[in-house]
XYZ file of C-alpha atoms in Angstrom:
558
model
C 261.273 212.444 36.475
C 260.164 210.695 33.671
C 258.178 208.017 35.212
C 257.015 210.838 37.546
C 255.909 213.139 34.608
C 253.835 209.564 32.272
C 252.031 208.746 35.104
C 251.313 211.964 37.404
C 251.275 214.843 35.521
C 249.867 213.534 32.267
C 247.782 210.995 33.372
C 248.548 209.178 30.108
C 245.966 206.051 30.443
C 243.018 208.347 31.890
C 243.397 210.538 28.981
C 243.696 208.323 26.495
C 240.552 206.269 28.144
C 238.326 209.390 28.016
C 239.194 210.511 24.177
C 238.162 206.806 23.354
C 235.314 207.450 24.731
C 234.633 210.568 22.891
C 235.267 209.655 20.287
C 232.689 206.716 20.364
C 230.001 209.644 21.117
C 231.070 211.443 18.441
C 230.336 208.736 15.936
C 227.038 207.665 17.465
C 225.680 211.043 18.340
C 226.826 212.700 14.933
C 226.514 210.230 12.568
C 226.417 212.811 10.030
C 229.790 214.256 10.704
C 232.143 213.129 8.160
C 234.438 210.210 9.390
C 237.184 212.193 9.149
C 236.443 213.820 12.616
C 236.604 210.100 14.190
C 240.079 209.762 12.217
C 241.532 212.764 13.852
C 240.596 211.879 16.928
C 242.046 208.276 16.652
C 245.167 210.263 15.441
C 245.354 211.508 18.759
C 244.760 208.217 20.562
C 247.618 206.332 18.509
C 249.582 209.930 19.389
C 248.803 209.348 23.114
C 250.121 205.780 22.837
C 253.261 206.314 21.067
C 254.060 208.630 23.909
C 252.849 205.951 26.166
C 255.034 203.405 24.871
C 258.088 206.030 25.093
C 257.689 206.338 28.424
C 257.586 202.910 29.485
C 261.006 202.724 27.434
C 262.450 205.720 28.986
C 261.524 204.198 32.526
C 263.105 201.163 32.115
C 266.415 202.395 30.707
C 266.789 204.729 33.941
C 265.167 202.686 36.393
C 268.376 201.470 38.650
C 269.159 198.468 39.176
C 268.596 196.027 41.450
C 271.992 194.750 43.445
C 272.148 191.383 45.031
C 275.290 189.885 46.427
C 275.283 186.352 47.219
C 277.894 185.264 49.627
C 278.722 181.564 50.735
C 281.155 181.089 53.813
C 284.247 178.423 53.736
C 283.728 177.472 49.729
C 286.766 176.482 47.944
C 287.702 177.805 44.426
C 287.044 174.764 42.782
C 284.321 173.840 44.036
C 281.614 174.899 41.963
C 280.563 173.463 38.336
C 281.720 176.858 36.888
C 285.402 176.346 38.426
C 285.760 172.971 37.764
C 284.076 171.023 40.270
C 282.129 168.143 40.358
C 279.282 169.236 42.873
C 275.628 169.845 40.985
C 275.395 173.620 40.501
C 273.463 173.867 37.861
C 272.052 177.877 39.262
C 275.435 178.735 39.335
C 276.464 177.517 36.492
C 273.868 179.339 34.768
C 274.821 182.661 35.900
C 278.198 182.230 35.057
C 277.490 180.832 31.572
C 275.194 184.329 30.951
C 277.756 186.443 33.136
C 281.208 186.962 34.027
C 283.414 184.898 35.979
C 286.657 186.541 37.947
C 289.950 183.920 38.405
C 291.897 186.667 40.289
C 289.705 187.868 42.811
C 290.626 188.205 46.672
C 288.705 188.001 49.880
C 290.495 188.366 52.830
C 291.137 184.810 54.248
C 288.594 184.551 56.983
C 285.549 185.214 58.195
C 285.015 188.421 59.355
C 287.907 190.230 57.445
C 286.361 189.445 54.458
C 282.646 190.280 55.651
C 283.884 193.734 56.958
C 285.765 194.502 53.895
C 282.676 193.425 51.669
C 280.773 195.603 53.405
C 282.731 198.581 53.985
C 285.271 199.067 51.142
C 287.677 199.172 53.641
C 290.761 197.140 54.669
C 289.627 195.179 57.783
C 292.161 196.696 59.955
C 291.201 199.760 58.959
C 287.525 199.794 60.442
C 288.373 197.471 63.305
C 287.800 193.787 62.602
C 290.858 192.412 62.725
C 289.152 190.276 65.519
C 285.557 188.843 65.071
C 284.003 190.207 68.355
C 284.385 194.022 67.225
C 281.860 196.459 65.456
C 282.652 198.084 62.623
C 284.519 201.471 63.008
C 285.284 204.240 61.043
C 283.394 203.531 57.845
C 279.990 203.463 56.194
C 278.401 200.306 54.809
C 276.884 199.437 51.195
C 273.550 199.353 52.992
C 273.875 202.898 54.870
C 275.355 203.799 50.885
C 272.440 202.331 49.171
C 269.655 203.126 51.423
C 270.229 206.730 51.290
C 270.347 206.311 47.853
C 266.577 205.294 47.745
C 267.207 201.222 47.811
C 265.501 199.091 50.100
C 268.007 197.344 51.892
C 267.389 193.193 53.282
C 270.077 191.369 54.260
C 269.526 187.411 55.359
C 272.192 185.564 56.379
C 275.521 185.160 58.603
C 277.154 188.774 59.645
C 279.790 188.046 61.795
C 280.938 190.503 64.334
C 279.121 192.889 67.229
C 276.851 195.203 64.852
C 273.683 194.190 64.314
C 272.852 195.040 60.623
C 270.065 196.376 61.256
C 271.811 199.087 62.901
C 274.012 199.826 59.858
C 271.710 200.349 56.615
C 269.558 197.606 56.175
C 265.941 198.066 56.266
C 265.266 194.430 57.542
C 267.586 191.853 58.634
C 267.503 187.878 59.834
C 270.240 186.172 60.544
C 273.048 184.655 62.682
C 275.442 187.878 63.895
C 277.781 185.385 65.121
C 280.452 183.311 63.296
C 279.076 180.057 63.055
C 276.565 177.494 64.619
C 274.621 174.645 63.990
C 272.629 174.755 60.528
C 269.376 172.531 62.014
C 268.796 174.503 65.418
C 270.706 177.173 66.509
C 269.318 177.485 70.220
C 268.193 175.291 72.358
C 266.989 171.728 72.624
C 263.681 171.273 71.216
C 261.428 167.966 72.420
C 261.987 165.058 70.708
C 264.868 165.988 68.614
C 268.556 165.056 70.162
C 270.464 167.918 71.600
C 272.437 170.390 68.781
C 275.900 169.887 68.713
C 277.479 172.955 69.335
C 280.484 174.858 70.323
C 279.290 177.133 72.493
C 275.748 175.936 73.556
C 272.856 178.810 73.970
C 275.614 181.424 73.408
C 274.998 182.286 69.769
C 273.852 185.564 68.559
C 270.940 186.175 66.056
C 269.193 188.741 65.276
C 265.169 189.861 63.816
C 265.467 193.090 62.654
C 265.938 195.343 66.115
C 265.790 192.070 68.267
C 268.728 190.090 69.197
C 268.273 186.697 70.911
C 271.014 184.485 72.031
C 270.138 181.732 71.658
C 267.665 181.864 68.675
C 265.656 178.109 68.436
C 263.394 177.764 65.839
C 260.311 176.487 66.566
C 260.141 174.732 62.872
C 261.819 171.078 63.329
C 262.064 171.286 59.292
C 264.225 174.526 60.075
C 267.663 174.662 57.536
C 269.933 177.351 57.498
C 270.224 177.659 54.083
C 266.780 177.238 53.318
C 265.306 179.615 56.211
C 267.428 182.393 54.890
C 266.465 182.014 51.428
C 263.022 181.994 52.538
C 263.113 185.297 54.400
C 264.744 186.837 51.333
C 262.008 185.577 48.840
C 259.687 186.717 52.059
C 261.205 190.469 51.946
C 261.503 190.393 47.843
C 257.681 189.237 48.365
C 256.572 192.241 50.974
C 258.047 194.774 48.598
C 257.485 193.576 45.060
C 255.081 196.613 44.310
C 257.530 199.077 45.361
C 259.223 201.875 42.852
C 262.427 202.064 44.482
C 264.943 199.551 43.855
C 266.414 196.845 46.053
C 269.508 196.090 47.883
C 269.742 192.093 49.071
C 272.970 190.965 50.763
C 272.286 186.919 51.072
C 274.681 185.579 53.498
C 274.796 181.538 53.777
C 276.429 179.772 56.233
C 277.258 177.027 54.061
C 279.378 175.041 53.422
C 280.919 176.233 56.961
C 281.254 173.517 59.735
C 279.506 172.150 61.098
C 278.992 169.728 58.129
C 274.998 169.106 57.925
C 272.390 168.522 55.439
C 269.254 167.022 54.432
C 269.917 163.124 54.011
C 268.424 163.410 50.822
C 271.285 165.926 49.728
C 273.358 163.783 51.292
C 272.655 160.595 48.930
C 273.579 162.357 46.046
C 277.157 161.625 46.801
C 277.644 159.045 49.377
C 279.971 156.334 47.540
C 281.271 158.984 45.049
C 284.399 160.515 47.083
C 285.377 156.903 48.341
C 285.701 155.562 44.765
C 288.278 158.602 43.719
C 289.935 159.975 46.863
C 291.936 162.949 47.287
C 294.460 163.031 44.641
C 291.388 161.560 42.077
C 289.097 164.367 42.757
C 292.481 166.877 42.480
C 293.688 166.098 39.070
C 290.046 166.007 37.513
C 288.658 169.331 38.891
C 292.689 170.574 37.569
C 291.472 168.928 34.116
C 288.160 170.365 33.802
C 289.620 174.100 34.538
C 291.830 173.861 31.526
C 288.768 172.456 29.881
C 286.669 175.424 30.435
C 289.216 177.495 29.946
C 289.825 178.910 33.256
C 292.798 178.327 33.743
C 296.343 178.485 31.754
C 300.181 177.126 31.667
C 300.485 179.739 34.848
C 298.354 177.519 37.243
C 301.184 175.165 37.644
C 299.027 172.086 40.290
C 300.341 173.015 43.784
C 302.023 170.711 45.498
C 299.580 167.824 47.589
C 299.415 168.313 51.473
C 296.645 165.884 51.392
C 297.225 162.246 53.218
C 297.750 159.592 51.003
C 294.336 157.629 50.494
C 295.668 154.208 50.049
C 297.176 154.342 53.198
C 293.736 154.793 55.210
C 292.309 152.308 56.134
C 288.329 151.195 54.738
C 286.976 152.811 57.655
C 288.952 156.050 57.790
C 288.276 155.900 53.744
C 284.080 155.725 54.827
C 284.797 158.720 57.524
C 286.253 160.617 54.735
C 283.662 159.953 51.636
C 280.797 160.662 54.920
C 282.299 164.258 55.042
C 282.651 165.265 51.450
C 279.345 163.984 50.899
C 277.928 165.721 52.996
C 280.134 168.841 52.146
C 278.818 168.623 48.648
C 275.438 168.271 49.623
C 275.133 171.285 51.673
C 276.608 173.623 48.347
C 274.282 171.962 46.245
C 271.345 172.785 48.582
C 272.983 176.408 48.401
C 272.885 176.448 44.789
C 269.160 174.897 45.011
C 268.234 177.578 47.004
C 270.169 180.500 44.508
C 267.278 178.593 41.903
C 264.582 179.676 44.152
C 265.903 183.416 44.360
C 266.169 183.032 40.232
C 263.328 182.113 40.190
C 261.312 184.634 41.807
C 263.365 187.300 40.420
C 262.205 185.735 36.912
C 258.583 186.204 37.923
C 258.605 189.220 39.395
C 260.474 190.654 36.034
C 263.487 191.883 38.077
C 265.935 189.399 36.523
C 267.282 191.630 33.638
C 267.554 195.027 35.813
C 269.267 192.814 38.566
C 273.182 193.014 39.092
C 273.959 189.404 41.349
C 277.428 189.033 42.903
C 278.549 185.206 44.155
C 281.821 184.792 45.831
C 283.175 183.490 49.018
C 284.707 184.441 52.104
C 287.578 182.133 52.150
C 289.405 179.292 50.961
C 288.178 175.610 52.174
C 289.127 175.517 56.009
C 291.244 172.745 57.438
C 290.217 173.686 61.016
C 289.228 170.636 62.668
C 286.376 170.757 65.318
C 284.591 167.433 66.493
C 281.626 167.276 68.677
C 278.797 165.107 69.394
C 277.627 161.380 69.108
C 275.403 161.619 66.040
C 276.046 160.158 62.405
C 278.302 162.516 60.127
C 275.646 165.335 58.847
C 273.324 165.052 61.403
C 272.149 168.042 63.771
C 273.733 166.029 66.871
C 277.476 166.049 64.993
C 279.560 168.847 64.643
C 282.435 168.189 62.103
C 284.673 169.820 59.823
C 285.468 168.934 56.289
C 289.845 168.717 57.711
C 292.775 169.537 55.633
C 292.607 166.456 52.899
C 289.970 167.777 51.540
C 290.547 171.690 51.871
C 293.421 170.635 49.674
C 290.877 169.460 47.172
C 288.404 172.397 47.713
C 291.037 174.691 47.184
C 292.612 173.251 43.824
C 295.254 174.599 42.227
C 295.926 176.105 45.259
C 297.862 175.352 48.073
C 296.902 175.978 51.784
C 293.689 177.212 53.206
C 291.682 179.199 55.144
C 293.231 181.963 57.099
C 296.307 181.978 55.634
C 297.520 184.713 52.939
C 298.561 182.107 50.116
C 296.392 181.549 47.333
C 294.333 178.870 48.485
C 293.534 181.329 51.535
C 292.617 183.962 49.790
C 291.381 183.454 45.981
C 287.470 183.344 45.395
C 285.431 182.162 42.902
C 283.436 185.672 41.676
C 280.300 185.597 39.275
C 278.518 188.157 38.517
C 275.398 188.380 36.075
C 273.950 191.668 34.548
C 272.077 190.771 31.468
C 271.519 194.609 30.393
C 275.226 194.862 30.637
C 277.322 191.896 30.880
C 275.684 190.886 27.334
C 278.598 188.284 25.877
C 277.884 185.389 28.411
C 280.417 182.940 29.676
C 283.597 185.712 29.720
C 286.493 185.616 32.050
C 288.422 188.021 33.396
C 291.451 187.935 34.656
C 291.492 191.136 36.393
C 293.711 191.468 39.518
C 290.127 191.909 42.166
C 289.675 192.100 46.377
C 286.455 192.534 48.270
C 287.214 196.509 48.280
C 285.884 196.698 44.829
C 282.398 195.704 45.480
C 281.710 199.174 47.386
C 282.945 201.533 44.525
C 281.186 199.326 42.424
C 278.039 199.147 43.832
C 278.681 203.157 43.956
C 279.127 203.123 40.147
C 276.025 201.064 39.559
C 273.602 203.045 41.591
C 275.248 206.122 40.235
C 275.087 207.428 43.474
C 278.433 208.871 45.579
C 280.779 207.569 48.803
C 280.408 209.892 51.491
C 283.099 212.118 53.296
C 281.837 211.211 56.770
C 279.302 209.393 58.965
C 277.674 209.980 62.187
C 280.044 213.148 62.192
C 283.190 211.428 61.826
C 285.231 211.654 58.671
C 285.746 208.597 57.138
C 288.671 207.213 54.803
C 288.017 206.751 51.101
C 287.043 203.707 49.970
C 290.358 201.572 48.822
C 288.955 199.749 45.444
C 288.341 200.469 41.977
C 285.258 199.670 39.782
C 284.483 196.918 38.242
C 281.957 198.049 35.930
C 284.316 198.967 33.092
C 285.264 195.366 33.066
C 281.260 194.598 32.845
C 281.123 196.285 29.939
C 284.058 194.710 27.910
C 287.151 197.180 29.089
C 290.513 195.944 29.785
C 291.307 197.213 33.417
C 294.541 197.199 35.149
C 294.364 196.921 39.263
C 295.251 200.958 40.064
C 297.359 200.090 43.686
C 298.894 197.310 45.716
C 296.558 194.986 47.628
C 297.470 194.245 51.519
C 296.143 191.071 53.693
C 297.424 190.838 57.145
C 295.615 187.856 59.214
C 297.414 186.824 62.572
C 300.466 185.271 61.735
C 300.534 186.156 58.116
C 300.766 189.010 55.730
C 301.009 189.424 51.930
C 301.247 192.318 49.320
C 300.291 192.362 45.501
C 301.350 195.110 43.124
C 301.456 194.637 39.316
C 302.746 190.762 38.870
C 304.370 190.566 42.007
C 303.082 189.060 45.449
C 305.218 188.794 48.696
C 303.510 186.789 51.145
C 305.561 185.284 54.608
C 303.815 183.532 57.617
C 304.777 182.169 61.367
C 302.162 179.522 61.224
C 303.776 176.068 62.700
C 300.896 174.599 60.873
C 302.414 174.993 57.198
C 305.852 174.724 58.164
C 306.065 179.368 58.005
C 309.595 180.782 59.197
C 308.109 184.312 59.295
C 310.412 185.133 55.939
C 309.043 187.178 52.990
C 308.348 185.048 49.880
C 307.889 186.377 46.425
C 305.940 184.754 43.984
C 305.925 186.172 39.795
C 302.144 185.698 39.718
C 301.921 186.580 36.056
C 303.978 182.520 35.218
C 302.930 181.216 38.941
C 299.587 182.081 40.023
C 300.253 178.746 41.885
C 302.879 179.797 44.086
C 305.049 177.007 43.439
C 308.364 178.921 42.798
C 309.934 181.480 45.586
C 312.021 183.605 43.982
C 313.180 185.334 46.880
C 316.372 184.767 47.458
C 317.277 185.652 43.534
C 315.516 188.853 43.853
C 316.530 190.175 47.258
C 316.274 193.650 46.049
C 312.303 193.401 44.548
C 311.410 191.877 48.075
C 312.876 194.802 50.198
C 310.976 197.278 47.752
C 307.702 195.633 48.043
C 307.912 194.773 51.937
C 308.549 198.642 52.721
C 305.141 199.092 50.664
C 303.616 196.778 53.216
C 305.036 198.400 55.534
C 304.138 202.272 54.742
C 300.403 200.357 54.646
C 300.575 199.030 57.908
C 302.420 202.094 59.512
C 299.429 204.638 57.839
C 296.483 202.285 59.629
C 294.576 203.904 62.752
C 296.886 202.656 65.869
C 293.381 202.524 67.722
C 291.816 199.860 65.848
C 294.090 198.046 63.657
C 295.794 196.110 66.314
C 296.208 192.415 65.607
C 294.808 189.365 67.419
């Protein structure tokens, strides 16, 4: 109303123009009229100004803010410069020294769990994507939230399941709807270039706003996932810079999912480097930094290694290996290059300060293993995966990895950066955090409210808590228990207490509860189950009241 009342109603500059003027009149056309009739007037002009001035202040402190959530796919907690690791991230590094960094937060250990839960405040199984070729069900999304709130809503970036975005919220969307595909061309062969190494050739999803195309090839050769969906999001911030209304961008990399590609360039920045230190090396100093920093304490006991022994490989397995965490690095510092360009045009456009950015991740490092093509290691006609060695690395202090309900599954890196709130840079928190937060969050930020239904159908509250008190310096205790279920796993957190058992053949799971006292072993490196039979019935009939209260519908597992 304010910003309505300066600039409508009063028309503050047009008056203030036209008294100037008359003033000058006055003084030339009665020059006999004592100066004190020019010195009222300019009273009134310095009046108008001051009011002026007020305004501008008034519009700015209720002006909402601007919400950006940066999401990478597959990145291990460790990393990233701010959480110990090695890889140049200087952008992220920055936010996190003039933000807030998070050392207990939770995504939901894959894909499109996490993506749907981001999204939706919801429990994956609760809006039906416990599978990755669903829609989303029962629920409303921070877009449909924000864009009835007034935001614009963009979204760039890797969705992950049947919707199309653009059919839930978001004003404009480009992007891969599918899970993953290859990061130089996603469609077809183009002439002259070698044939894309892919899983499931001409079969990929992606969508342009309304239009879906399977495949999608881009006719730019210098096309780069990373890079072409930053450059549709500085496109959109671009097209709507002049706007009042604020904006909504959900930025959605790919990277550093397989398959492992980047720009040679990238590449050189670390070829040599991996092969010099090896698995165990690169473990024990990213460990030794993260005490450094401060990050982590006596309760992040190092997890035990499930990483081959590097001596034993031989000089060409030990090349293999330093090809794919170079090029693994490469392709999060071209992320983190391309978070600089955002920065940057946020800084320009004066958005920075009113701008609330979220960076986390959907997963712990994967130790899938998928190997296709005839190219070099990087290259668009290679499709390879970073393997377990290293997802032991990525993941450090952690043990395990993607897709599984341990720590090393499920733990994300979170930074966030608010300058007009978050004003003591460089904080931690150790607040107990999952990707249901973000949507009551978000809520709390735009000061807007979660609705009771959509499309007609009531919907279930959101499951999270805010994490604005936390923003602004308050202690905060996590309100409820927090559930993961993902195919042959399942885990439960309530105060200091996780249970987590698995059936994976993979990891060696028997299917049995574990409990793990996360307040002295955030590590999970001592199972006190079978001392505290008692505390592991109590908290597996929690999981179980959970599981029992989810729609039978949708919830079913894969």
């Amino acid at each position: 109303m304010l910003t309505s009342c300066g600039a409508g109603i009063w028309g503050k500059r047009d008056l203030i123009e036209t008294v100037e003027k008359k003033s000058y009149r006055l003084i030339l056309g009665f020059s006999s009229v004592s100066l004190a009739v020019h010195l009222a007037i300019s009273v009134v002009v310095i009046g108008f100004s001051a009011i002026s001035s007020a305004l501008d202040t008034n519009h700015l402190q209720f002006q909402k803010p601007n919400i950006v959530v940066i999401l990478a796919d597959d990145l291990g907690w460790s990393d990233i410069a701010p959480y110990g690791g090695e890889i140049q991230t200087p952008n992220l590094q920055k936010l996190a020294s003039n933000g807030l960094r998070f050392t207990q937060f939770h995504n939901a250990s894959k894909c499109h769990t996490s993506r749907a839960s981001l999204l939706t405040g919801l429990y994956a199984q609760q809006v039906g994507m416990s599978k990755s070729k669903a829609y989303l069900q029962n629920s409303v999304t921070l877009a449909e939230v924000l864009k009835s709130a007034g935001y614009r809503t963009l979204m760039a970036g890797k969705h992950h399941g049947l919707d199309n975005p653009y059919d839930r919220g978001f004003d404009r969307y480009f992007g891969l709807r599918d899970g993953a595909t290859n990061h130089f061309n996603p469609g077809y062969r183009r002439p002259d270039e070698p044939a894309p190494a892919q899983k499931r050739p001409g079969q990929r999803n992606w969508c342009i706003d309304s239009k879906c195309l399977q495949p999608y090839t881009p006719v730019n050769t210098m096309f780069y996932s990373t890079d072409a969906y930053t450059d549709k999001a500085l496109e959109y911030l671009v097209e709507y810079n002049d706007e009042s209304k604020p904006f909504f961008l959900y930025l959605s990399y790919q990277a550093p999912h397989d398959p492992l590609q980047a720009w040679p360039e990238d590449i050189a920045k670390y070829r040599g480097r991996y092969k010099e230190a090896g698995y165990r090396a690169t473990i024990q100093k990213r460990y030794k930094s993260q005490a450094a920093i401060g990050l982590i304490d006596d309760s992040y006991q190092l997890s035990k290694p499930t990483h081959n022994d590097w001596n034993r490989l031989s000089p060409e397995e030990q090349d293999i290996e330093d090809q794919k965490m170079a090029v693994y690095a490469a392709m999060i510092d071209r992320m983190d290059q391309n978070i600089g360009r955002l920065l940057q045009q946020l800084t320009k456009s004066g958005k920075l300060d009113n701008t609330v950015i979220f960076f986390a991740s959907d997963n712990g490092s994967s130790a899938e293993v998928v190997e296709l093509g005839e190219g070099a290691i990087g290259a668009i006609n290679r499709w390879t995966s970073l393997g377990p060695s290293w997802a032991n690395v990525s993941n450090t202090p952690f043990r395990y990895f993607k897709g599984h309900n341990y720590q090393g599954g499920i733990v994300t890196p979170l930074i966030v950066h608010w300058p007009r709130v978050i004003t003591d840079g460089g904080g931690i928190s150790d607040f107990v955090g999952h990707f249901i937060d973000i949507m009551p969050t978000v809520l709390d930020i735009a000061k807007t409210t979660y609705p009771k239904s959509q499309n007609d159908q009531v919907i279930p509250a959101y499951q999270g808590q805010s994490l604005v008190p936390i923003f602004k310096g308050i202690d905060l205790d996590r309100a409820s228990p927090l559930f993961w279920e993902y195919r042959l796993g399942k885990a439960l957190r309530s105060g200091n207490w996780k249970i987590v058992a698995s059936s994976a053949e993979g990891i060696g799971g028997d299917g049995r509860w574990e409990l793990y006292d996360m307040s002295v072993d955030k590590t999970e490196t001592n199972n006190l189950a079978d001392a505290m039979p008692h505390l592991v019935t109590e908290l597996a009939a929690l999981y179980d009241a959970w599981r029992a209260d989810l729609p039978v519908n949708i919830a079913s597992n894969p």
